[in-house]
Coordinates of C-alpha atoms and ligand atoms in Angstrom, one line a residue:
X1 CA 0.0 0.0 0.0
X2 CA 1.3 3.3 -0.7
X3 CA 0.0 6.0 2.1
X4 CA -0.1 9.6 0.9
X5 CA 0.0 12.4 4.1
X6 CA -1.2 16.2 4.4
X7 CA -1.0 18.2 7.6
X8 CA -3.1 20.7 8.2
X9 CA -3.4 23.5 10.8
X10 CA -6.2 23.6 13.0
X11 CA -7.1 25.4 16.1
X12 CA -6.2 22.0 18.4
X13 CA -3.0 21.5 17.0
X14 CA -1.6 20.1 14.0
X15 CA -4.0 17.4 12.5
X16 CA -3.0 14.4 10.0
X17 CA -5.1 13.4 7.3
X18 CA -4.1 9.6 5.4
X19 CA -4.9 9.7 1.9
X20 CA -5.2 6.0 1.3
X21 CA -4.5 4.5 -1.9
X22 CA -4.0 1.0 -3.5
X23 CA -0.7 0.5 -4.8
X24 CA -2.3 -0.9 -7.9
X25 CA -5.3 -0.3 -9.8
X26 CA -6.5 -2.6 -12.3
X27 CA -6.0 -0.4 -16.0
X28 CA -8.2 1.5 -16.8
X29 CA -9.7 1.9 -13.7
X30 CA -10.5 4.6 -11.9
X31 CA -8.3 7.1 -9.4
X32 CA -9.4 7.1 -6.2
X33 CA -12.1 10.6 -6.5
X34 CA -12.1 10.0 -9.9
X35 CA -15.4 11.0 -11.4
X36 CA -16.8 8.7 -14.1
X37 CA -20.3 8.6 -15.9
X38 CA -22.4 5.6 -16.3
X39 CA -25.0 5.8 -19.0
X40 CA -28.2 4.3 -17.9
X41 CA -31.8 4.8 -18.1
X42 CA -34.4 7.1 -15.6
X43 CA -37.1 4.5 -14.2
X44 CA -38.7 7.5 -12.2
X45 CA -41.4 7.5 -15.1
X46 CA -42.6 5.8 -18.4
X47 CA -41.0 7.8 -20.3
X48 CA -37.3 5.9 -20.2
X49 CA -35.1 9.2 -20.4
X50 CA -31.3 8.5 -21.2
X51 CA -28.8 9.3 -18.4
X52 CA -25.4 9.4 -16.9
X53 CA -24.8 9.0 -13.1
X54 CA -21.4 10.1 -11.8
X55 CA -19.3 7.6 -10.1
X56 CA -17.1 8.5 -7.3
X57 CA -15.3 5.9 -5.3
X58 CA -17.9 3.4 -6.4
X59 CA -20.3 5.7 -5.5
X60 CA -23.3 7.3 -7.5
X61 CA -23.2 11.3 -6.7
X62 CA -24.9 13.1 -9.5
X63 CA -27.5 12.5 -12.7
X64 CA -27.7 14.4 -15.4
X65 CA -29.4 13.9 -18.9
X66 CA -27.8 12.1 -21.2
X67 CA -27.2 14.6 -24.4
X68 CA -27.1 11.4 -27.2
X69 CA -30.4 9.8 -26.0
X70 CA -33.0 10.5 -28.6
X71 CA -35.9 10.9 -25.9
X72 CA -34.6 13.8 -24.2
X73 CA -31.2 14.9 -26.0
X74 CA -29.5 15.9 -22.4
X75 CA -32.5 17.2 -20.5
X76 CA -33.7 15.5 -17.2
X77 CA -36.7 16.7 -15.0
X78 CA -36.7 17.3 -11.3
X79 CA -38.0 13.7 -10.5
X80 CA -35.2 11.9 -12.2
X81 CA -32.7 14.2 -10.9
X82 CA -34.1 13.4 -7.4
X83 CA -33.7 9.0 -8.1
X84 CA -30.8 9.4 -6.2
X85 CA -32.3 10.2 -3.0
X86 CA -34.5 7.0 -3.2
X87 CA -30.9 4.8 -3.8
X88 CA -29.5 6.6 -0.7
X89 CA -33.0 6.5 1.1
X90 CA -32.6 4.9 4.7
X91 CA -35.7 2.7 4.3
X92 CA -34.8 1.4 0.7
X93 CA -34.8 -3.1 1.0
X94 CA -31.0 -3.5 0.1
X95 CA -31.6 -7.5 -0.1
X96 CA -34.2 -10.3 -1.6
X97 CA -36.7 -10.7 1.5
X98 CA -38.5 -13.8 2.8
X99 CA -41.8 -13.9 4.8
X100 CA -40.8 -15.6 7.9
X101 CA -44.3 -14.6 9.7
X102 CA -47.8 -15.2 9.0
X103 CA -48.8 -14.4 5.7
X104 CA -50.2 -10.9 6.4
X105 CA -47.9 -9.8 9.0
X106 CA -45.5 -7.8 7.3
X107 CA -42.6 -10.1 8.9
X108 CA -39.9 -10.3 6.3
X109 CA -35.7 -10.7 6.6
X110 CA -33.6 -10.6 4.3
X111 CA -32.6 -13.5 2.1
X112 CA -29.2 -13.7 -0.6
X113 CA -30.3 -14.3 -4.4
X114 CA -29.4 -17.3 -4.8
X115 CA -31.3 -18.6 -1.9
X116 CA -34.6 -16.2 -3.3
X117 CA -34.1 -17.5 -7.0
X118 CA -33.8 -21.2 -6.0
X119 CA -37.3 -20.8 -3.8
X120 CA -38.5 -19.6 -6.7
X121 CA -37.5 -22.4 -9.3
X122 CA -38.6 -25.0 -6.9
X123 CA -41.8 -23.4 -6.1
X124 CA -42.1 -22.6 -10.2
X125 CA -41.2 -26.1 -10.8
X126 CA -43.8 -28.3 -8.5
X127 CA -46.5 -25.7 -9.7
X128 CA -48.8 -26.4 -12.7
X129 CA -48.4 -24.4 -15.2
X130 CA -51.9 -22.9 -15.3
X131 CA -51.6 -22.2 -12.1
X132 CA -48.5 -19.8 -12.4
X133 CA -49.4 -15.9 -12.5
X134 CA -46.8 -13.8 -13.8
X135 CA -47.2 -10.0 -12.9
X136 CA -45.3 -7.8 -14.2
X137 CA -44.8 -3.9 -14.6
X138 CA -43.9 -3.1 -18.0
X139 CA -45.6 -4.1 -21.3
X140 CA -43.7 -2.7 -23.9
X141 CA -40.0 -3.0 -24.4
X142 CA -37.7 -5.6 -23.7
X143 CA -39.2 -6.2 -20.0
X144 CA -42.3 -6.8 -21.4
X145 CA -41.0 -9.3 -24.3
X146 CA -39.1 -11.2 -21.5
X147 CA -42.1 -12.1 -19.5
X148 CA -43.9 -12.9 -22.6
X149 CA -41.4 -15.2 -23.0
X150 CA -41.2 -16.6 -19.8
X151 CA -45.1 -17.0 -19.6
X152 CA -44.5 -18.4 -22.8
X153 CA -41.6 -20.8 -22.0
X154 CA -43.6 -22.2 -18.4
X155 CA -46.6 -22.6 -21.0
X156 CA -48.4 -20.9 -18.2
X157 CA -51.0 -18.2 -19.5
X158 CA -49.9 -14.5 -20.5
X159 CA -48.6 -12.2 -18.0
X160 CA -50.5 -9.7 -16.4
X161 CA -49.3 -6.2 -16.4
X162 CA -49.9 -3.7 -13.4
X163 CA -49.2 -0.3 -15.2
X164 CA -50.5 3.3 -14.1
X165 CA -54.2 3.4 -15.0
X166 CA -53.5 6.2 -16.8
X167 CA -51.7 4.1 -19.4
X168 CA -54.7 1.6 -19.9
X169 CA -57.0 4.5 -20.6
X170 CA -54.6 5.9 -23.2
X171 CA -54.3 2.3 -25.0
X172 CA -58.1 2.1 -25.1
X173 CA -58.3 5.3 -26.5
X174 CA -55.5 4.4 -28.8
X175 CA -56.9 1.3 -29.7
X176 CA -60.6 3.0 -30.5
X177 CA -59.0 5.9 -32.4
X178 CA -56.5 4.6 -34.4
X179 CA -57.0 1.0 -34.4
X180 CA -53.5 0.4 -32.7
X181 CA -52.5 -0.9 -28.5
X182 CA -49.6 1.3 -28.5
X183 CA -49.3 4.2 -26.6
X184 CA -49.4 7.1 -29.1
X185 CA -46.6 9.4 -29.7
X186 CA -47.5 13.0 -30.7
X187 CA -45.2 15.1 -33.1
X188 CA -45.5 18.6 -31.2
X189 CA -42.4 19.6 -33.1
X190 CA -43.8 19.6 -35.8
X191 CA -47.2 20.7 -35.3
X192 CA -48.5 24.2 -36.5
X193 CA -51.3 24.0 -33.9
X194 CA -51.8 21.6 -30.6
X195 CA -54.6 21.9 -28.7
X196 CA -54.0 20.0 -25.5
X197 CA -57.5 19.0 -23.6
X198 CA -56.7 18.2 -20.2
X199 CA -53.1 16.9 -20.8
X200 CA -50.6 18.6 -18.1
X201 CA -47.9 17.1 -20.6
X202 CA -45.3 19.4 -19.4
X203 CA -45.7 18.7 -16.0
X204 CA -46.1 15.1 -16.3
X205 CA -48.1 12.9 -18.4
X206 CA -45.9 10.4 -21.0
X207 CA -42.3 12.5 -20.9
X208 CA -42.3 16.1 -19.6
X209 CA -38.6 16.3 -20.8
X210 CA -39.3 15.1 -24.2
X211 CA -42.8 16.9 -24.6
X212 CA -40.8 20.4 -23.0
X213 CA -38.2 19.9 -25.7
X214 CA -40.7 19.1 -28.5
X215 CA -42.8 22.0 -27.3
X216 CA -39.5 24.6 -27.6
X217 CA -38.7 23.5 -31.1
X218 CA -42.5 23.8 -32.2
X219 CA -41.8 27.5 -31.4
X220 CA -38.6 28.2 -32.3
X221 CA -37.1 25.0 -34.0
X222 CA -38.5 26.3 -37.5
X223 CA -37.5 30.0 -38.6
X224 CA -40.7 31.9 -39.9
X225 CA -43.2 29.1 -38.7
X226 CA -44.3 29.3 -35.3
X227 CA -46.6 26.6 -34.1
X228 CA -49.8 27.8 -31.4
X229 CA -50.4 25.7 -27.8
X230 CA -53.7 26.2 -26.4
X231 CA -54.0 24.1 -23.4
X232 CA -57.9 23.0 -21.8
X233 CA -57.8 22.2 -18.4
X234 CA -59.4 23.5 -14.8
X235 CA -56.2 24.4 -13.3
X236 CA -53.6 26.6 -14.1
X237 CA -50.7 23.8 -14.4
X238 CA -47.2 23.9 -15.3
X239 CA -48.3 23.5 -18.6
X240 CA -50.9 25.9 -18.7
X241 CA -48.7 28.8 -17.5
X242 CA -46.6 28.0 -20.6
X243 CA -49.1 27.6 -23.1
X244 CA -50.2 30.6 -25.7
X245 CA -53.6 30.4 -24.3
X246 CA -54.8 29.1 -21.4
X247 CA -58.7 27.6 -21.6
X248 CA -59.8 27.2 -18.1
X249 CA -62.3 24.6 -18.4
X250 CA -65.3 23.8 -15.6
X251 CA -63.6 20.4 -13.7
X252 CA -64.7 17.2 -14.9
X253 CA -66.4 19.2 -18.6
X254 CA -63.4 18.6 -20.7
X255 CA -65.3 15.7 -22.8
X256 CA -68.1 18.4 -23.1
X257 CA -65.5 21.0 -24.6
X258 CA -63.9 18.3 -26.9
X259 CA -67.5 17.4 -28.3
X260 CA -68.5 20.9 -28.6
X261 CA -65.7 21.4 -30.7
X262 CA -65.8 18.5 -32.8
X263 CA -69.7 19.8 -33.6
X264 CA -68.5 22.9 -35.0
X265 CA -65.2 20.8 -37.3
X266 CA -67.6 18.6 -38.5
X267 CA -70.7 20.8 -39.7
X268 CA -67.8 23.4 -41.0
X269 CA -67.4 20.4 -43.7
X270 CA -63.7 20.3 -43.4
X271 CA -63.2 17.3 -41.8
X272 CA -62.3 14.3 -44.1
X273 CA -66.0 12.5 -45.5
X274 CA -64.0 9.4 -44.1
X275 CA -62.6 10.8 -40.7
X276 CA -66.4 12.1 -39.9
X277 CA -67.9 9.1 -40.1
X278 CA -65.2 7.0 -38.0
X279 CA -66.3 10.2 -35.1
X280 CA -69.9 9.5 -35.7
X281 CA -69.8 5.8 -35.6
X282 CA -67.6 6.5 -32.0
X283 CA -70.2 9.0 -30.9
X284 CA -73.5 8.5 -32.6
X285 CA -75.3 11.1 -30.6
X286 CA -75.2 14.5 -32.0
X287 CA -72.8 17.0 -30.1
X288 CA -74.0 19.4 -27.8
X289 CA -74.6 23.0 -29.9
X290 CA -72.0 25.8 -29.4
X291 CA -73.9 27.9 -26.5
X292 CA -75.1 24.5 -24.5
X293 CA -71.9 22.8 -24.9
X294 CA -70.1 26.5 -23.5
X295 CA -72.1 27.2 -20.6
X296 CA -71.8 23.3 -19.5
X297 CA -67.9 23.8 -19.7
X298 CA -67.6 27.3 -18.8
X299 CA -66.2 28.4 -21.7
X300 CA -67.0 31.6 -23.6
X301 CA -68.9 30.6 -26.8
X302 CA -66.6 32.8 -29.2
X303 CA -63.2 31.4 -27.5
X304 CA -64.4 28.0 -28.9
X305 CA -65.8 28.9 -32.2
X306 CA -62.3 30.8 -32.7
X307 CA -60.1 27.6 -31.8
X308 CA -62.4 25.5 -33.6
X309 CA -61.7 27.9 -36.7
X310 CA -58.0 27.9 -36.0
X311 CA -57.3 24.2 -35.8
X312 CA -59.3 23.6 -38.9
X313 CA -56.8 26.1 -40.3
X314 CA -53.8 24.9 -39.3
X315 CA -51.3 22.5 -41.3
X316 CA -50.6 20.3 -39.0
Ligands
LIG1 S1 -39.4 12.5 -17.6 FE1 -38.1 12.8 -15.7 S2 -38.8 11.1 -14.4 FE2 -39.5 10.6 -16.5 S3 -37.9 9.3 -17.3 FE3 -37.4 11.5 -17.9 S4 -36.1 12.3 -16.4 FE4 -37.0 10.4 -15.6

């Protein structure tokens, strides 16, 4: 071992200070307070920003956005700058646990891997296969394909995934919409006109970073063209303050709004013959008229005529 040594004065008298360090390092590694950057992923949401978490020591100090990851080019919000306060958080399970109570009891200790994984083969392998229930969190993406797999592999029946209900409604509406399961992405980049109804998507919703990002270059990313965000919704969010008009809708009326102003698109006649119908086989009851539909959102009648008239305008 080779011992570096500082003195330093100090009210009490001189005081040492060792500076440890191994004699050898394997190459390539690290210097003791050497900073390096992992690249990773942010779990803190769906939204799977790229990062890079600073190493010190072995230790992870600091994330920041990582500036080649296509979702959010560098950016990272608040909440995935904050994941390193739940690795560091005192109550965090460091270990596998076991139930060694009563079912119900909360009683757990902590158990290695391998014993945890070997439970669960020998409990996986005396189980009937129909019997096995795999949950698991995400259904798209490689986690998801694995389980499918798995499931697959056990011949037990699909897995079962537990995601923010949110997420479900969005499919649904997905799947009756556009005929499709994914979650939808929306080009706000390179929209002339978005007309959010309800949707806080800077504050949180699918990505805030990548939505923030898309949002700037809708404005600004295109010289001469500058796209217009009016943004429906009771409160005045995160994403309200920065829209270009904020439409403070009565809670719970944003459906009402959204009908109101598909009535006035689709007796303008400049919605697509094909497009119309798809609305009126979804919603076969007529929409509410323009002054009905405004007093039951608390809208002004005239605010939605005008975005109506706008969005049927715009490009894009
Ligand atoms: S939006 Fe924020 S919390 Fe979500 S993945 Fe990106 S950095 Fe993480």
């Amino acid at each position: 071992m080779a011992t570096g040594v500082s003195l330093l004065e100090a009210c009490s008298g001189p005081e040492e200070q060792y500076l440890v360090q191994p004699a050898r390092r394997k190459p390539g590694s690290p210097l003791p307070g050497e900073s390096t950057w992992v690249p990773g992923m942010c779990q803190q949401c769906s939204a799977g920003c790229g990062i890079q978490v600073r190493i010190v020591d072995g230790n992870a100090r600091k994330i920041e956005g990582n500036p080649n990851h296509p979702v959010n080019l560098g950016g990272v919000c608040a909440l995935g700058q904050s994941a390193l306060q739940e690795l560091y958080n005192p109550d965090r399970i460091l270990a596998p646990q076991r139930r060694v109570g009563d079912k119900g009891t909360g009683t757990f200790a902590d158990t290695t891997w391998e014993d945890g994984l070997n439970a669960a083969v020998t409990a996986i392998a005396r189980t009937s296969p129909d019997h096995i229930a795999i949950i698991g969190a995400d259904r798209s993406g490689l986690t998801g394909a694995l389980w499918r797999r798995f499931s697959e592999a056990l011949g037990a029946p699909a897995p079962a995934f537990v995601e923010a209900p949110e997420l479900e409604v969005e499919r649904r509406a997905a799947q009756i919409v556009l005929g499709v399961t994914d979650i939808p992405y929306f080009d706000v980049s390179h929209s002339d006109y978005v007309l959010s109804i309800g949707s806080a998507f800077l504050d949180r919703w699918r990505s805030p970073v990548h939505y923030t990002r898309a949002l700037a270059e809708m404005r600004r990313g295109r010289p001469g063209r500058r796209g217009r965000f009016v943004q429906a919704e009771a409160r005045m969010s995160l994403t309200a303050a920065n829209a270009d008009e904020w439409l403070a809708v009565r809670p719970g009326a944003e459906g009402i709004l959204a009908r109101t102003l598909a009535g006035i698109l689709l007796s303008s006649g400049k919605i697509e013959k094909e497009n119309a119908a798809r609305y009126r086989n979804l919603f076969p009851e007529d929409p509410p008229g323009l002054e009905e539909g405004a007093a039951l959102c608390a809208v002004a009648a005239e605010k939605i005529e005008r975005i109506a008239t706008e969005l049927a305008a715009a490009e894009n």
